[in-house]
Short mmCIF file of C-alpha atoms in Angstrom, two decimals:
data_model
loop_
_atom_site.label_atom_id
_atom_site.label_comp_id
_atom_site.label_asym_id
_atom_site.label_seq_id
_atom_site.Cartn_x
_atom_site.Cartn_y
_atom_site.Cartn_z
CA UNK A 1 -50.30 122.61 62.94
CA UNK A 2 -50.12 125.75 61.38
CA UNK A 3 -53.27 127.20 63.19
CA UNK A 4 -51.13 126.40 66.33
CA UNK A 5 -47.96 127.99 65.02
CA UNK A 6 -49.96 131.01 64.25
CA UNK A 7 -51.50 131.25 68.15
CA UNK A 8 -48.22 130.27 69.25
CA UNK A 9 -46.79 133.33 67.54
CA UNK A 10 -49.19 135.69 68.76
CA UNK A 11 -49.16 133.88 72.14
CA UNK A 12 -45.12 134.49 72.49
CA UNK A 13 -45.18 137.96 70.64
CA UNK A 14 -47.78 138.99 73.37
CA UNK A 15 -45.98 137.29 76.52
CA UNK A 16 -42.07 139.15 75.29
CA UNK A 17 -44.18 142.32 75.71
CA UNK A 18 -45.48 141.60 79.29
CA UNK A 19 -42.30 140.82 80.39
CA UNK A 20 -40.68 143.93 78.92
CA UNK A 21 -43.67 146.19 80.88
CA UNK A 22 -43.11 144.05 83.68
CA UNK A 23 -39.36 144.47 84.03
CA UNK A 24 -40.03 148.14 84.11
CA UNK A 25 -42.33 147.97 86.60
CA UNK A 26 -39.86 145.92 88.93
CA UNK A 27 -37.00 148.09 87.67
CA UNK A 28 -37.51 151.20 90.34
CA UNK A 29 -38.54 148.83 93.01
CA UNK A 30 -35.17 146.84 92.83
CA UNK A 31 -33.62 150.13 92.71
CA UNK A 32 -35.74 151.49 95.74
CA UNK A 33 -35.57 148.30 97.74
CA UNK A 34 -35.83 148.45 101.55
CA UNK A 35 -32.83 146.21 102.21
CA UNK A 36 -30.85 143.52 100.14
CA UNK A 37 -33.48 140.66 100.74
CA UNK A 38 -36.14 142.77 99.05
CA UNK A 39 -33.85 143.70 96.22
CA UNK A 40 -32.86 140.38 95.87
CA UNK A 41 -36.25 138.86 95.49
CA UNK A 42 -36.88 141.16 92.95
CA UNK A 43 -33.94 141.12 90.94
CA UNK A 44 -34.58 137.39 90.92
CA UNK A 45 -36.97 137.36 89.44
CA UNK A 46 -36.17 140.37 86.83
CA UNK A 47 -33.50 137.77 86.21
CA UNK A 48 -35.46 134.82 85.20
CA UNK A 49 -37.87 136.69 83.37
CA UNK A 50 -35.02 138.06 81.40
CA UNK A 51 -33.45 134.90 80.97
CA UNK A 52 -37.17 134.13 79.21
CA UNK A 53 -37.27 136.94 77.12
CA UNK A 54 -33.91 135.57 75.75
CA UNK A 55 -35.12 132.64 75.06
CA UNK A 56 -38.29 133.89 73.05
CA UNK A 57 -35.70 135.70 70.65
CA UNK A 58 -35.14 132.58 69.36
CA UNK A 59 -38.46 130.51 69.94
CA UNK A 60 -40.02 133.33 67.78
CA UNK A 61 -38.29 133.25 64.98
CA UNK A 62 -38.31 129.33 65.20
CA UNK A 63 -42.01 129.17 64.75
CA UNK A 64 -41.99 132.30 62.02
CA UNK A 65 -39.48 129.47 60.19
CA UNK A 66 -42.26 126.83 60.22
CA UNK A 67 -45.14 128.81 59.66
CA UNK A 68 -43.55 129.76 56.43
CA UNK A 69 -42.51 125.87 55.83
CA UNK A 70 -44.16 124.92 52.38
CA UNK A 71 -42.33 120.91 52.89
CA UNK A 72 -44.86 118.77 55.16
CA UNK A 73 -41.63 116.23 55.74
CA UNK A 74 -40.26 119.07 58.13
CA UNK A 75 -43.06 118.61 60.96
CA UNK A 76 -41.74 115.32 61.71
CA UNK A 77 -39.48 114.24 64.98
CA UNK A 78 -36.86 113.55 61.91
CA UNK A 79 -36.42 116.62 61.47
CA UNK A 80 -34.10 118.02 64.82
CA UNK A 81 -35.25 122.02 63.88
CA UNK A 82 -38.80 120.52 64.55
CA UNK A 83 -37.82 118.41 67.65
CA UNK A 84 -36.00 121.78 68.85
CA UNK A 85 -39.23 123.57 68.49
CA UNK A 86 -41.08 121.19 70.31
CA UNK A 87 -38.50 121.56 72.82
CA UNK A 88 -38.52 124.99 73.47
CA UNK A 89 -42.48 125.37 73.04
CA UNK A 90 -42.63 122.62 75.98
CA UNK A 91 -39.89 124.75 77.92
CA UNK A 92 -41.56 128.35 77.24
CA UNK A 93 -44.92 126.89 78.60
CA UNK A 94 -43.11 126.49 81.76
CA UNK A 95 -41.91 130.03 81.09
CA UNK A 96 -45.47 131.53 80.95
CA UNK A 97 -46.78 129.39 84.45
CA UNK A 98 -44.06 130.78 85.90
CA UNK A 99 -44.71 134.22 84.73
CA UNK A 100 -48.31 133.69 86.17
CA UNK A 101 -46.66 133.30 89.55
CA UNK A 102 -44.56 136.23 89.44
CA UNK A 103 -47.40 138.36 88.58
CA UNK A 104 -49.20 136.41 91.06
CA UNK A 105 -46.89 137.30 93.68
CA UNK A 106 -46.50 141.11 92.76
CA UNK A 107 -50.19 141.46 92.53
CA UNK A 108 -49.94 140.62 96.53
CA UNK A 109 -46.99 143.40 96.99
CA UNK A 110 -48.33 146.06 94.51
CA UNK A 111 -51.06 146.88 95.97
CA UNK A 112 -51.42 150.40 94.12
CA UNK A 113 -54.20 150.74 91.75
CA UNK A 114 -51.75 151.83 88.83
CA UNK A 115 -49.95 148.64 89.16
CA UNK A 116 -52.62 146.27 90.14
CA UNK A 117 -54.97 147.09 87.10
CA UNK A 118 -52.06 146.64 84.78
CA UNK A 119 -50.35 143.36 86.43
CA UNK A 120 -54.14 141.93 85.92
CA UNK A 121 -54.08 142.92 82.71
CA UNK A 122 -51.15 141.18 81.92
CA UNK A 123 -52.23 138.17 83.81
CA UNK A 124 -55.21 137.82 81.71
CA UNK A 125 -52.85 137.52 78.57
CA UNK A 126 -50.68 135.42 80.26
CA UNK A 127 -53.40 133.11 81.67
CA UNK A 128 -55.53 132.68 78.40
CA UNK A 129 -51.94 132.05 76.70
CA UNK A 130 -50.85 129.54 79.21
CA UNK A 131 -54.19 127.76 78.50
CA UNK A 132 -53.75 127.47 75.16
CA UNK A 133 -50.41 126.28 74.88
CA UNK A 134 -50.43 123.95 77.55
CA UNK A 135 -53.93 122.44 75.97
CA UNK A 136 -52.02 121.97 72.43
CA UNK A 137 -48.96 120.89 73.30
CA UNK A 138 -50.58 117.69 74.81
CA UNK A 139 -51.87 117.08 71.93
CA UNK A 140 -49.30 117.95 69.64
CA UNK A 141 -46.64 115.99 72.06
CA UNK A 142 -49.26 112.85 71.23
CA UNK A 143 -48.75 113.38 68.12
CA UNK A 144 -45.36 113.25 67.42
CA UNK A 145 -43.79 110.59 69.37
CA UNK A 146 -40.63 112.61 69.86
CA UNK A 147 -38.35 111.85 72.62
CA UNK A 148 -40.20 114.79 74.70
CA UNK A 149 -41.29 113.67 78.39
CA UNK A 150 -43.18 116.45 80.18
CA UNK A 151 -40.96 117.17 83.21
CA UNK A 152 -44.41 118.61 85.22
CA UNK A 153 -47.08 117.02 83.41
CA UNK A 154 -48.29 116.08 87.12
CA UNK A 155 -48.76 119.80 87.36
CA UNK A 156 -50.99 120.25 85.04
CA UNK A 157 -53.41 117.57 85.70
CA UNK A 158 -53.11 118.00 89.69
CA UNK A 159 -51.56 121.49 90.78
CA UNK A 160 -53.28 123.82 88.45
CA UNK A 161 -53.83 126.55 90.61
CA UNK A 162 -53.26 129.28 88.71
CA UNK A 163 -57.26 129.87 87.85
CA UNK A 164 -58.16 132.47 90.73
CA UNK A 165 -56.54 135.43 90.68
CA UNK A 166 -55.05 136.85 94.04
CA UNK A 167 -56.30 139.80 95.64
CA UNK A 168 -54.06 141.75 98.32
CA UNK A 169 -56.87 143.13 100.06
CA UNK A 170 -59.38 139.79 101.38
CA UNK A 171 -55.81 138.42 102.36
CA UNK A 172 -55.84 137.10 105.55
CA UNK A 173 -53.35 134.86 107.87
CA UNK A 174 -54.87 131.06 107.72
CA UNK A 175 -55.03 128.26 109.60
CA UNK A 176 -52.26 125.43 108.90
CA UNK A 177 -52.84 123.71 105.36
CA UNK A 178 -52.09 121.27 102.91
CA UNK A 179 -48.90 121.84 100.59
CA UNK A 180 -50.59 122.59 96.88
CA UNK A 181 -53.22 124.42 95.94
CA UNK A 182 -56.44 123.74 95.02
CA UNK A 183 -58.54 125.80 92.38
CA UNK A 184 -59.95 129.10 94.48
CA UNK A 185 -57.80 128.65 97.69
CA UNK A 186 -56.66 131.98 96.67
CA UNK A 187 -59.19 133.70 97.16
CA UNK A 188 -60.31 131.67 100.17
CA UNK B 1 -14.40 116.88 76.64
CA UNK B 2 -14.22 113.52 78.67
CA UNK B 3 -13.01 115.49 81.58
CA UNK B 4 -15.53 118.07 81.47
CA UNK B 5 -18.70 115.16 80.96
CA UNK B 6 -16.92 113.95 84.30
CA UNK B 7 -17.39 117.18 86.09
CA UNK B 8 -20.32 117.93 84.23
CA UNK B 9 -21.64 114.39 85.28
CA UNK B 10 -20.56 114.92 89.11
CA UNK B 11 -21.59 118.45 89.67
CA UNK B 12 -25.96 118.06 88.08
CA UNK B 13 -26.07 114.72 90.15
CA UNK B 14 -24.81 116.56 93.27
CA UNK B 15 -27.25 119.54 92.99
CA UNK B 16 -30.13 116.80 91.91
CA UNK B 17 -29.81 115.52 95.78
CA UNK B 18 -29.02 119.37 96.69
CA UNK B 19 -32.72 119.84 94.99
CA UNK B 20 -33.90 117.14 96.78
CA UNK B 21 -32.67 118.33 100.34
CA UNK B 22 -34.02 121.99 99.65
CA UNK B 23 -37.39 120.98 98.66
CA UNK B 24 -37.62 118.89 101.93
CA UNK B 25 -36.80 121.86 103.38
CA UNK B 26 -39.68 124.05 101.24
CA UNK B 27 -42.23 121.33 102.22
CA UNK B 28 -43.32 121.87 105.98
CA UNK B 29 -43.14 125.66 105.38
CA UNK B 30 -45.34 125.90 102.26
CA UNK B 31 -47.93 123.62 104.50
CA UNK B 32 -47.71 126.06 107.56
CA UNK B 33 -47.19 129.49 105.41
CA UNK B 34 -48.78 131.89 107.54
CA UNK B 35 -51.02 133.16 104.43
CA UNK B 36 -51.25 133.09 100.88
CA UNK B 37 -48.94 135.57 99.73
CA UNK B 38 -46.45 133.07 101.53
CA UNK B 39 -47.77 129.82 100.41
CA UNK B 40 -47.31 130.91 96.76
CA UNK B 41 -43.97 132.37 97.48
CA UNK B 42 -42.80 128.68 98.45
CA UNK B 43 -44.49 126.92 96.56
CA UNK B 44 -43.48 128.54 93.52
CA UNK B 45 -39.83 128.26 93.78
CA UNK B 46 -40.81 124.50 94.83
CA UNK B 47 -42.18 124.26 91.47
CA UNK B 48 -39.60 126.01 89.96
CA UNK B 49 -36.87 123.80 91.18
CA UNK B 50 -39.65 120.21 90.27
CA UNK B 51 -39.11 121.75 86.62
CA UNK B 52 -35.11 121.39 87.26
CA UNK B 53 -35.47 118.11 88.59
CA UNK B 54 -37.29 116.86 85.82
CA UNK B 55 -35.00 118.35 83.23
CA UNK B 56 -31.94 116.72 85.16
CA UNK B 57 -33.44 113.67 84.61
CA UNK B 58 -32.95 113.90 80.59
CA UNK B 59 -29.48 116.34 81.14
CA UNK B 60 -27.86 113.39 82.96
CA UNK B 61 -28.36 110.54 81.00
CA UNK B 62 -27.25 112.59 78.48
CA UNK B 63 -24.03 112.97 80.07
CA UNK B 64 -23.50 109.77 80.66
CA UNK B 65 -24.04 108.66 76.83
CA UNK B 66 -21.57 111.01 75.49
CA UNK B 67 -19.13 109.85 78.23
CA UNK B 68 -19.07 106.21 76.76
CA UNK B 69 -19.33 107.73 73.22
CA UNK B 70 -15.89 106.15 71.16
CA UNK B 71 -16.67 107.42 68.04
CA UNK B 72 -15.13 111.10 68.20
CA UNK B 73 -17.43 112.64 64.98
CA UNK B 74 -20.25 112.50 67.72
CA UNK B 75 -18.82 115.30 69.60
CA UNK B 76 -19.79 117.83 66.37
CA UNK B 77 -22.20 120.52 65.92
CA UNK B 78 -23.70 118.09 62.92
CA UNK B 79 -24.22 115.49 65.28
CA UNK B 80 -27.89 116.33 67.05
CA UNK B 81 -28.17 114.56 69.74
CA UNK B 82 -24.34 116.65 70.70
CA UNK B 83 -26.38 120.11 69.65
CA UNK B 84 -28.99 118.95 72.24
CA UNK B 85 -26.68 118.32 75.06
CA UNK B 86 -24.70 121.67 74.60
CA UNK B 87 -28.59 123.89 74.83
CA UNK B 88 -29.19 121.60 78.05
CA UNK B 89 -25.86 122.31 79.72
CA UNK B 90 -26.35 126.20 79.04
CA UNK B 91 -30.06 125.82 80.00
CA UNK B 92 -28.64 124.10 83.09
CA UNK B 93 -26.06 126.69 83.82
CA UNK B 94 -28.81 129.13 84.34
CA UNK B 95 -30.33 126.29 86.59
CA UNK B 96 -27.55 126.47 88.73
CA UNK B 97 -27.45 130.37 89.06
CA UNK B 98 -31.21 131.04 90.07
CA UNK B 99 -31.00 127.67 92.31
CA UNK B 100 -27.75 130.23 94.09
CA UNK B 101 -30.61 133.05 94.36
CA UNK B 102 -33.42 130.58 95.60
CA UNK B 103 -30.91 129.19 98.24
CA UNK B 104 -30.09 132.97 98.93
CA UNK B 105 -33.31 133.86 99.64
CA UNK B 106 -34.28 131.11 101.61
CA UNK B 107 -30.79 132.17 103.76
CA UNK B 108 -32.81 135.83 104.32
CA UNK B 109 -35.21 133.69 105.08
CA UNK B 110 -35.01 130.59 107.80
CA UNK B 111 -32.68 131.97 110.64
CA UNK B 112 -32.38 129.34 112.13
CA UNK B 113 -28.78 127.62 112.75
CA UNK B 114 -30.21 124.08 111.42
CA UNK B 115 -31.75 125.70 108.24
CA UNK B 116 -28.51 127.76 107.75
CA UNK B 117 -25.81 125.46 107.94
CA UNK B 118 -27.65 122.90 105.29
CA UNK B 119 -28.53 126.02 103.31
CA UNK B 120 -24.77 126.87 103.20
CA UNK B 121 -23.72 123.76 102.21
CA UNK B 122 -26.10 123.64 99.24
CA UNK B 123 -24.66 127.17 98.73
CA UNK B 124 -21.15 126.26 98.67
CA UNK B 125 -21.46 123.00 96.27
CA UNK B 126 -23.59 125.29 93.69
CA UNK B 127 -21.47 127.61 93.42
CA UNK B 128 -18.61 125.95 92.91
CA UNK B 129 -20.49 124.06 90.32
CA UNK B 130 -21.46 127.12 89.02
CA UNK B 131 -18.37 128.96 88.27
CA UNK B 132 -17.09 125.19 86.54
CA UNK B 133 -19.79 125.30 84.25
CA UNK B 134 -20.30 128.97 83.48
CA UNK B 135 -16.41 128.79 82.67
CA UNK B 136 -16.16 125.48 80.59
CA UNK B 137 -19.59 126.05 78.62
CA UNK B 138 -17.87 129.69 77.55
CA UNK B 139 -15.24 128.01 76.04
CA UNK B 140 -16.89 125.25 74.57
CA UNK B 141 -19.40 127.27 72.92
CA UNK B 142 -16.63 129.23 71.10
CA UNK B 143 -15.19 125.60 70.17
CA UNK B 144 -18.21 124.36 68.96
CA UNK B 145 -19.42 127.34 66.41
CA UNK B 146 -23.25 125.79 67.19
CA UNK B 147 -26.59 128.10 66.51
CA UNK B 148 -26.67 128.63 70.62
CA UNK B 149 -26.14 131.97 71.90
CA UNK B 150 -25.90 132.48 75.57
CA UNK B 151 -29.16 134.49 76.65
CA UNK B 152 -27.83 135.75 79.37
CA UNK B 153 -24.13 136.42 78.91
CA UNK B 154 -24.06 139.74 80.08
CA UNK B 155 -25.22 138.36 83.11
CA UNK B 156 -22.07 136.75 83.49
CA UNK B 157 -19.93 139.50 82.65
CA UNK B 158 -21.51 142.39 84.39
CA UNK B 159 -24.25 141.03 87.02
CA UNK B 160 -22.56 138.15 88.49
CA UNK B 161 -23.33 139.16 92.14
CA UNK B 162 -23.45 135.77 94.01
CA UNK B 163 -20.08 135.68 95.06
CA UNK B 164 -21.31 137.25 98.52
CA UNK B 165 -23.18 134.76 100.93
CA UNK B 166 -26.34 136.63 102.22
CA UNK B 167 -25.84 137.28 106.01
CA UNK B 168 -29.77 137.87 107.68
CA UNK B 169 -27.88 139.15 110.94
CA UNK B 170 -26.04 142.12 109.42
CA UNK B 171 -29.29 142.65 107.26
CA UNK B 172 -29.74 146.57 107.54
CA UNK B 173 -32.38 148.64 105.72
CA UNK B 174 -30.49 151.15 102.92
CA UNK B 175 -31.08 154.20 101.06
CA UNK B 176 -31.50 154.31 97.87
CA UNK B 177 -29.43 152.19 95.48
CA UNK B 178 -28.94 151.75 92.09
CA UNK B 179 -30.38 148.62 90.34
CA UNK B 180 -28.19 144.97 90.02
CA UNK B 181 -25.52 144.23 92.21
CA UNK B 182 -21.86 144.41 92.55
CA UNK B 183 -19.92 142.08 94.58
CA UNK B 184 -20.10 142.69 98.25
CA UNK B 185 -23.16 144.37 97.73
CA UNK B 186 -24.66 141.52 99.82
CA UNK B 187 -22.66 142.18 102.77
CA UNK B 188 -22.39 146.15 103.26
#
């Protein structure tokens, strides 16, 4: 567990950056936006992203706490600070698919090659850290039989399209399709 | 406390089905988005409001147990399974607001008089929920001296721009603005 915790840190230290460099990058276009739609959109989704970087202030110190634990009794379900960690690492790997998305999404709108090379950037992190956490916590959830159901483990095994990246410029209107994606229908 | 858990109770189960209605609603347009950029637009705020659902489906039960609860030392900071409930109900409060902003966009959105008048409804029941929530959970968090702290309180205090129902017919392109709303800054 403590290899984990250690990824986990750098994982969430890494993703409270990206969302600090990406909430600067949407700050001028909420502030420029064409019409209240536009701004809205985007200062939705500053929102939620700063609703996540609120809750890393406290995931991060939670797994600091347990990487310094020296008791093995702690990382056990008895033990609510563990079952809270395992709560809010199940919660903040929702945080970083969603954070895929957004990036996702601006990569389509951004189409500037300032903004594009650093949104992939940070989609690479992002990716690679989604990965990882969503690979560990299945097994970690195993585990410990804690009262934990995954609320989109469906997702993960069926709707994992987050692998291809999208790109702006082979974009092109399509022909009616199935709801969900499918690995590489984005860059069809 | 009882006759909060009642509201509490009432207003998650109503905007479970209001979940339920919207993604309907999401479906045949994520199958017939006209490209990928829109595809992933929809389908991402489908996903984001599947993650909801399945958190509901813990958050209610939840409700429901402490509603029945007789012994009165349950409804204490020392008492877990309490500590759990309170983080739920101020995840869920934040549920509530960005479900507002998905609704909001989707007013910008679908034009149409069918779309609109459900999507006002939805509007009008989540709001109202809302404002119950974001108003009882302040003061039971100062009650209950727990280790929560609102991520978002500012938010609440400063940013809390959904009073104003998006209107798509008066929707005018503006200059320059600053960032974050005010109220009425949806209908100019």
């Amino acid at each position: 567990m403590k290899e984990e915790l250690a990824s986990f840190y750098q994982i969430f230290t890494t993703t409270k950056e990206a969302i600090e460099r990406f909430m600067d990058m949407l700050d001028p276009v909420i502030e420029h936006a064409k019409d209240d739609h536009e701004r809205l959109y985007y200062h939705h989704i500053y929102e939620e992203e700063e609703q996540r970087l609120s809750r890393l202030d406290v995931l991060i110190p939670l797994i600091s706490r347990f990487q310094t634990e020296q008791n093995g009794n702690a990382f056990s379900p008895s033990n609510n600070t563990f079952n809270r960690l395992l709560q809010e690492l199940n919660l903040e790997k929702f945080g970083l698919h969603n954070f895929i998305e957004h990036v996702d999404l601006a990569l389509f709108a951004f189409t500037d090659e300032e903004r594009q090379t650093l949104l992939k950037q940070l989609r690479v992190d992002a990716y690679e850290g989604y990965q990882y956490v969503k690979e560990k916590l299945a097994k970690i959830n195993k585990r410990f039989d804690h009262d934990y159901e995954d609320p989109h483990a469906h997702h993960d095994e069926k709707h994992d399209h987050l692998a291809a990246v999208p790109d702006a410029s082979t974009q092109k209107p399509q022909a009616k399709k199935r709801k969900g994606f499918t690995v590489g229908s984005l860059i069809q």
